[in-house]
Structures are given as structure tokens and as C-alpha cells.
PDB file of C-alpha atoms in Angstrom:
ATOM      1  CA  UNK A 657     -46.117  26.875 -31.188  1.00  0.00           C
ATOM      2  CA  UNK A 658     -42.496  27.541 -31.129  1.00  0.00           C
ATOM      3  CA  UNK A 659     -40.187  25.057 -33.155  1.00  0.00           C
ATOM      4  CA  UNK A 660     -37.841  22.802 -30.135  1.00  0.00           C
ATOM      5  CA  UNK A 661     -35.522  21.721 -32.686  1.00  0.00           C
ATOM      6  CA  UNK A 662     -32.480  23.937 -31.919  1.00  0.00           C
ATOM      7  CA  UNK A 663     -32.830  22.197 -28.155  1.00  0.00           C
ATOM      8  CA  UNK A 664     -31.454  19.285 -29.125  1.00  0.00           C
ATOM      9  CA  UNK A 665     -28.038  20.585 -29.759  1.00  0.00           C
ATOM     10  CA  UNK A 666     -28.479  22.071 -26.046  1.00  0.00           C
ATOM     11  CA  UNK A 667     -29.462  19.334 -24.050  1.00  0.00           C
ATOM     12  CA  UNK A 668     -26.845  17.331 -26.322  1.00  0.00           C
ATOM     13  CA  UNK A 669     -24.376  19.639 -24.750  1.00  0.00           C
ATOM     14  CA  UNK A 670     -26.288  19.758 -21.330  1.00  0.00           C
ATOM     15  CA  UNK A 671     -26.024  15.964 -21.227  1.00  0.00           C
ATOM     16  CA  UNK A 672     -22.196  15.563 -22.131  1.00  0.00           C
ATOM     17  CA  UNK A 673     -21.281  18.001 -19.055  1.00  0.00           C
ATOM     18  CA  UNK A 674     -23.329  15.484 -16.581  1.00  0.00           C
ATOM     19  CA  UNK A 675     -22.153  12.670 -17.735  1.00  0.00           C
ATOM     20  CA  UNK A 676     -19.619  10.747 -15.394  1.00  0.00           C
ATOM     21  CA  UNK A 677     -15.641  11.042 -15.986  1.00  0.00           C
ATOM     22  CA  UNK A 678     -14.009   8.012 -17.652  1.00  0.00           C
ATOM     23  CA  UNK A 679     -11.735   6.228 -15.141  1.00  0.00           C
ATOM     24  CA  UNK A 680      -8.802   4.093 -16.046  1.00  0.00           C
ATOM     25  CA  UNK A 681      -9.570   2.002 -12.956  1.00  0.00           C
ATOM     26  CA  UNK A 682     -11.915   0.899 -11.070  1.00  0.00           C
ATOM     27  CA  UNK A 683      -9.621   1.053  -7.583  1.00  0.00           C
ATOM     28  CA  UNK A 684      -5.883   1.687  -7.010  1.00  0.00           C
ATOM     29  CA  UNK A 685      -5.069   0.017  -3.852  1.00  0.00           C
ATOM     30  CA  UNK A 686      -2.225   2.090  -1.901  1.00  0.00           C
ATOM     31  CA  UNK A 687       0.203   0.082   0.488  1.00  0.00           C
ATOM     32  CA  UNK A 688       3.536  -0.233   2.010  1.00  0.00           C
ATOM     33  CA  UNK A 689       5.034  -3.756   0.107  1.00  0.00           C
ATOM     34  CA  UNK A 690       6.849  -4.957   2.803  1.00  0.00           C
ATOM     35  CA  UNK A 691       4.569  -4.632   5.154  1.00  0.00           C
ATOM     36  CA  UNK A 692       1.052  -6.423   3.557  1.00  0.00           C
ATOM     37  CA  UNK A 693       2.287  -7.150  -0.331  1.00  0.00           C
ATOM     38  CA  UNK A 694       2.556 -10.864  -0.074  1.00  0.00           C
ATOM     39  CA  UNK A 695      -0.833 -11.268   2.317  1.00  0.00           C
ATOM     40  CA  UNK A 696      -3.530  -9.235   2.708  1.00  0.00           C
ATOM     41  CA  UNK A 697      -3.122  -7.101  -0.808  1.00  0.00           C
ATOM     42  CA  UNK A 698      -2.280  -9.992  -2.868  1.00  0.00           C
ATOM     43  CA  UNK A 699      -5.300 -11.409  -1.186  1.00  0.00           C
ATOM     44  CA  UNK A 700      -7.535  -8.091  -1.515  1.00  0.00           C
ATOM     45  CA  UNK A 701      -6.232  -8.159  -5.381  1.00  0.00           C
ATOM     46  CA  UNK A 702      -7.164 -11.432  -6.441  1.00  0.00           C
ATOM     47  CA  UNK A 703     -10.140 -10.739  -4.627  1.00  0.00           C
ATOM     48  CA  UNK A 704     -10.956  -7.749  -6.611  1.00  0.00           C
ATOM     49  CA  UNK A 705      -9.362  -9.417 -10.061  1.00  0.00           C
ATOM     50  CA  UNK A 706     -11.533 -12.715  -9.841  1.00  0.00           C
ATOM     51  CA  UNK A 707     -14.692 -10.417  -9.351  1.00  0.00           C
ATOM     52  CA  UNK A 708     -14.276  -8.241 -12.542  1.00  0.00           C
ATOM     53  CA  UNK A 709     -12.810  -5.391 -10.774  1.00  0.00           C
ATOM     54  CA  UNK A 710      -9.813  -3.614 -12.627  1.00  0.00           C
ATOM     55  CA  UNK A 711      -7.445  -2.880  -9.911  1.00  0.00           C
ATOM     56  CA  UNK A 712      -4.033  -0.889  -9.632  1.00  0.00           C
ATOM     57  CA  UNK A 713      -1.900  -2.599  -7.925  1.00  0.00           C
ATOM     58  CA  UNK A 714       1.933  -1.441  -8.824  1.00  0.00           C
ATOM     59  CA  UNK A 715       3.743  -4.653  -9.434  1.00  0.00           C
ATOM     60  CA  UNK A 716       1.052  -5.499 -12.521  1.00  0.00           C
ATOM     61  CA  UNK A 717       0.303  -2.318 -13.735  1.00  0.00           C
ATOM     62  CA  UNK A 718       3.315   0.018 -14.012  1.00  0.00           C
ATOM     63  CA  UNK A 719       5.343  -0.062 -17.642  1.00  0.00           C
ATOM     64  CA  UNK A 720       8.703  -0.735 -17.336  1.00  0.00           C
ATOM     65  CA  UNK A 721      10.934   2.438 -18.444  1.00  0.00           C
ATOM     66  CA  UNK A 722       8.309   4.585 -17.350  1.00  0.00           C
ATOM     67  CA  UNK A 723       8.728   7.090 -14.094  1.00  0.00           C
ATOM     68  CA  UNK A 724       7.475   5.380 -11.509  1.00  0.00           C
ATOM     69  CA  UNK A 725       6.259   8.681  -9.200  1.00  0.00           C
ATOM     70  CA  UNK A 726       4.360  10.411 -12.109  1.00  0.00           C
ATOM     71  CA  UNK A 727       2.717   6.859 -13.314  1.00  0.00           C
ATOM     72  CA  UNK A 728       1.666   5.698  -9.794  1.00  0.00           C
ATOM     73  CA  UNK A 729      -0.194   9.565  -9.426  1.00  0.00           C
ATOM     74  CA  UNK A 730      -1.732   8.952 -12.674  1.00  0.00           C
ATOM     75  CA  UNK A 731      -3.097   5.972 -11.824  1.00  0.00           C
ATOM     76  CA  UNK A 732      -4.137   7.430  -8.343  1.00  0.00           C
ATOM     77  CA  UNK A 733      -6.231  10.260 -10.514  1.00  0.00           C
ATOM     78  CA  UNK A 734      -7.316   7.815 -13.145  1.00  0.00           C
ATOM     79  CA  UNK A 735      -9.406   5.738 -10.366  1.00  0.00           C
ATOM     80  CA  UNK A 736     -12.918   5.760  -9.404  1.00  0.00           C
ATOM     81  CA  UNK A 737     -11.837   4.019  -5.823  1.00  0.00           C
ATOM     82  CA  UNK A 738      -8.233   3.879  -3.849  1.00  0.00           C
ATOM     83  CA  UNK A 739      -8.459   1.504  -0.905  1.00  0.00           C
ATOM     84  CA  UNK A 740      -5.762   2.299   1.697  1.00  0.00           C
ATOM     85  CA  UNK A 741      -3.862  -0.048   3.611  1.00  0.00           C
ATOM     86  CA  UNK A 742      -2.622   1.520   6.548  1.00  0.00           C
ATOM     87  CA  UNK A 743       0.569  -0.265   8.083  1.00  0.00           C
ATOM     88  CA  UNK A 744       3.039   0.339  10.821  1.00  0.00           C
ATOM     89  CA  UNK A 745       5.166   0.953   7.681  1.00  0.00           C
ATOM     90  CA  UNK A 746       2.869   2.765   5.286  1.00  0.00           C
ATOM     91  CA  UNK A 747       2.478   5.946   7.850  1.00  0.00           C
ATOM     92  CA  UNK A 748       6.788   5.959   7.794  1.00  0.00           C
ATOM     93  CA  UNK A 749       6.984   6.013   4.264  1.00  0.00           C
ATOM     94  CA  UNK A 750       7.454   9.220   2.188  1.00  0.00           C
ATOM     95  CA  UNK A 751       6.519   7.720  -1.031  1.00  0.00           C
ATOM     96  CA  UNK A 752       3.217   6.016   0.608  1.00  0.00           C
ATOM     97  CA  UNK A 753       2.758   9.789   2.679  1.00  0.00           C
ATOM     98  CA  UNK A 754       3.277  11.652  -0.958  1.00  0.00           C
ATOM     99  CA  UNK A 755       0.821   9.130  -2.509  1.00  0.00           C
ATOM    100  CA  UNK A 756      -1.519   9.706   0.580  1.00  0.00           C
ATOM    101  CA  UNK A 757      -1.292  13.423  -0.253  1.00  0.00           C
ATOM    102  CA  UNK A 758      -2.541  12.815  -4.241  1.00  0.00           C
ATOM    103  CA  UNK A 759      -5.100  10.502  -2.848  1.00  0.00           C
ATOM    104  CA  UNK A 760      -6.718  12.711  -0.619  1.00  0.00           C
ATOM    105  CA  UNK A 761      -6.813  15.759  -2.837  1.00  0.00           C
ATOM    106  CA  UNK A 762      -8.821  13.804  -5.645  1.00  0.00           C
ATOM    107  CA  UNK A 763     -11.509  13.266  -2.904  1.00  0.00           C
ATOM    108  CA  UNK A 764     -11.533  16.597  -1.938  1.00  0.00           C
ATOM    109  CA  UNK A 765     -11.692  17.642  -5.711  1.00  0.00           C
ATOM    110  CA  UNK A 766     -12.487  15.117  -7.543  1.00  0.00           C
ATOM    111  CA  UNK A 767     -14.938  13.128  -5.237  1.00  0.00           C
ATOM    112  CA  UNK A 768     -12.964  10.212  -5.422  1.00  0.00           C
ATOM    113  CA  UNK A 769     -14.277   7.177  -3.048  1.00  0.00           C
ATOM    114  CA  UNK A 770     -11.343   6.466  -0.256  1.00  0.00           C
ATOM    115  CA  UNK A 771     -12.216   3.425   1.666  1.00  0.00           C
ATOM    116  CA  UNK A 772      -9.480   2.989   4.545  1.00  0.00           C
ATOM    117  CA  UNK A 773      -7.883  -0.583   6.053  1.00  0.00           C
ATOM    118  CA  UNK A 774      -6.786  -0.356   9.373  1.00  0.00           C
ATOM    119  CA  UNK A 775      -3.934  -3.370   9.096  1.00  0.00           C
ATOM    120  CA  UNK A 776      -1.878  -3.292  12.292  1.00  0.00           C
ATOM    121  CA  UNK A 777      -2.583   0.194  13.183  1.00  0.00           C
ATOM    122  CA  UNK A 778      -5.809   1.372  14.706  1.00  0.00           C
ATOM    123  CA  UNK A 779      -7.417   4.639  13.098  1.00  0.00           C
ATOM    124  CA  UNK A 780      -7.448   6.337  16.264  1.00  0.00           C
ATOM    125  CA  UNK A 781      -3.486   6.534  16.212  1.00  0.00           C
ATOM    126  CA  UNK A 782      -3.152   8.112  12.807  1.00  0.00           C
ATOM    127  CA  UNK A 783      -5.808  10.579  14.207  1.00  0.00           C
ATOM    128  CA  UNK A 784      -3.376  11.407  16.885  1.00  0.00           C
ATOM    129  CA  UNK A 785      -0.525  12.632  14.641  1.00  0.00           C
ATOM    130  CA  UNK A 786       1.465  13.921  17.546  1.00  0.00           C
ATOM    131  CA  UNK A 787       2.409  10.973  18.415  1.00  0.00           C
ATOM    132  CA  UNK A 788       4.075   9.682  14.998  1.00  0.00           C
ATOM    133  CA  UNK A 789       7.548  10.466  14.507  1.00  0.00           C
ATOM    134  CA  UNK A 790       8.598  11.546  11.290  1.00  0.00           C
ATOM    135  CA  UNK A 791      12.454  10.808  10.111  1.00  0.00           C
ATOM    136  CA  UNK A 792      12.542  13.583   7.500  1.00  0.00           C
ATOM    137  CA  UNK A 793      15.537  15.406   5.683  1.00  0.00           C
ATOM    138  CA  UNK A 794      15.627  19.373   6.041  1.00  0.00           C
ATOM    139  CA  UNK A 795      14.120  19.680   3.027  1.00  0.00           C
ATOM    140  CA  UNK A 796      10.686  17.761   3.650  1.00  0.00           C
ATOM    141  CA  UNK A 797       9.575  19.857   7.050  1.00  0.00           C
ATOM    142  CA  UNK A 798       6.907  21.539   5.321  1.00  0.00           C
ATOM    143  CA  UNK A 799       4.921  18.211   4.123  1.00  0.00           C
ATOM    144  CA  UNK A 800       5.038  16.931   7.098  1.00  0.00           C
ATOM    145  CA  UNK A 801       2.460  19.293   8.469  1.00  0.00           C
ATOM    146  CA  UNK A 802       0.378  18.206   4.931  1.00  0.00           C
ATOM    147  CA  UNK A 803       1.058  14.967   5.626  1.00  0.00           C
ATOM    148  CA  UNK A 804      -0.596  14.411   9.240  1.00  0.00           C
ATOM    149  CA  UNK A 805      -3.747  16.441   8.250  1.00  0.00           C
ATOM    150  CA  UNK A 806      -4.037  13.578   5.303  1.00  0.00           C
ATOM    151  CA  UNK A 807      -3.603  11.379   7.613  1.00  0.00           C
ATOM    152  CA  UNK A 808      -5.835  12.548  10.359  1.00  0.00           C
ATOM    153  CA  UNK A 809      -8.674  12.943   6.671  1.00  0.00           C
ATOM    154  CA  UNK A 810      -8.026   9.424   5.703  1.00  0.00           C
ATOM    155  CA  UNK A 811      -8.504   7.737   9.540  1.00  0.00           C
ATOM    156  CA  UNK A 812     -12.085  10.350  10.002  1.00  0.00           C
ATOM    157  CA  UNK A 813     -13.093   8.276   6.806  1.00  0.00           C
ATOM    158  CA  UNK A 814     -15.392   5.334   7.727  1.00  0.00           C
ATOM    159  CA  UNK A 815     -13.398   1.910   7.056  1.00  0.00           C
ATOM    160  CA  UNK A 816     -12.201  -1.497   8.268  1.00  0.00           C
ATOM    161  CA  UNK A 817      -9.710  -2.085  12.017  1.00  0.00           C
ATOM    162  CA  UNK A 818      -8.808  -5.625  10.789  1.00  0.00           C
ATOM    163  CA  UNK A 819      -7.446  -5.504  14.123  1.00  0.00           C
ATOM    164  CA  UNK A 820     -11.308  -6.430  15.142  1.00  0.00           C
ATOM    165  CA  UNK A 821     -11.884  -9.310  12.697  1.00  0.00           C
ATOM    166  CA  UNK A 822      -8.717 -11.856  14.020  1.00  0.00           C
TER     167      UNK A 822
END
């Protein structure tokens, strides 16, 4: 009977390549601040805080001196879970469209879990891109085509119209 004691070292191996990525967070929670900060995501945060979750959310967790672009995508790849807060303001936003853009590629790649909230904006208008207006410098034309196929990913999602629970 052949010895199995040089298999150890393989399914050693074997087992390190299955096991699950380390995140830095639970959830990053992506918003427009002056549209929701001070209700529902302070709300949604607390939520998530008082239940053990370690949440993102940018005015706790960013360093101060650091670059606030590269540490907010960081903390979008370091995340199990980004919940979404769609706005009126969020789908205007470069910054919030850019951070839509990392978001969506770590599902596609990275099979992070996006879980969409429909705040004042129903789902089947970010679906619709042609009917969002973009106010864009020269220089941004090209995302914006990038930008309404994330947004038209992110509203196919399943998720939650608050506009249905007032």
C-alpha cells in the first residue's frame, strides 16, 4: 500500500487556494453626503455598527493626510459587501459615478455582494440612462458611456425602492 504522507503538503496547498479572501470590511456603504448622510446612512450605519458589522462609511474610516480617491477604492476592494444608496445626487456625481465604476468591477471580478437602495430614485430610471444628463468636462466623455452601463448593472441587481416602504 502506497505511503499518503507526501499528500499532506498537497492538500495543505489545495486547501490554502480555496480558502476565502480576507476582507478589511464587512460592507462599504457608497452615497452622495448631501443627499442621505445625516438620515438614512447614519441610520443604515448605526444599524450595521450596533449589530457587529464593520462598516465603511467615509467620515469614520478615512486617515487624515491620506488621498482620499485611492483610500476610498481600497476600501471599496477590501469589502465583502458595498450597499449603494442611489440619490437624485449620487447618479450626478463623478466621484460617486467613479466609485460606482470600482464597485461594479469587484463584482464582476471579484464576486463582491452589491445590494442596491433605491432612495428617491426608482431603479427603473437609472435603467433608462438616456434620460440622465451628464454635466461633464471634455475630458470625461469617454466614462460616461462606462458610467451608464454601471449604472444600468447596479439597478438589474435585486434591491430595496424605499420609495415603496413610506
Amino acid at each position: 500500500m502506497p505511503s499518503y504522507s507526501s499528500s499532506s503538503s498537497f492538500s495543505k496547498s489545495r486547501s490554502k487556494s480555496k480558502s476565502k479572501p480576507q476582507f478589511t470590511y464587512d460592507v462599504f456603504i457608497s452615497f452622495r453626503g448631501e443627499d442621505t448622510r445625516r438620515n438614512f446612512v447614519s441610520h443604515l450605519y448605526s444599524a450595521l455598527k450596533d449589530t457587529g458589522v464593520n462598516a465603511f462609511l467615509d467620515d469614520e474610516k478615512l486617515d487624515k493626510g491620506e488621498e482620499l480617491k485611492s483610500e476610498l477604492l481600497h476600501a471599496i476592494e477590501g469589502s465583502q459587501i458595498t450597499i449603494i444608496v442611489f440619490s437624485q445626487n449620487y447618479i450626478h456625481s463623478t466621484w460617486c459615478l467613479d466609485e460606482l465604476l470600482k464597485i461594479m468591477e469587484c463584482h464582476a471580478f471579484r464576486g463582491q455582494v452589491v445590494m442596491p437602495v433605491f432612495y428617491d430614485i426608482g431603479p427603473s430610471f437609472l435603467r433608462d440612462t438616456e434620460d440622465i444628463s451628464f454635466e461633464v468636462i471634455s475630458d470625461q466623455q469617454s466614462r460616461i458611456k462606462l458610467w451608464k452601463k454601471a449604472l444600468t448593472q447596479a439597478a438589474n441587481l435585486a434591491g430595496w425602492d424605499l420609495r415603496n416602504y413610506k
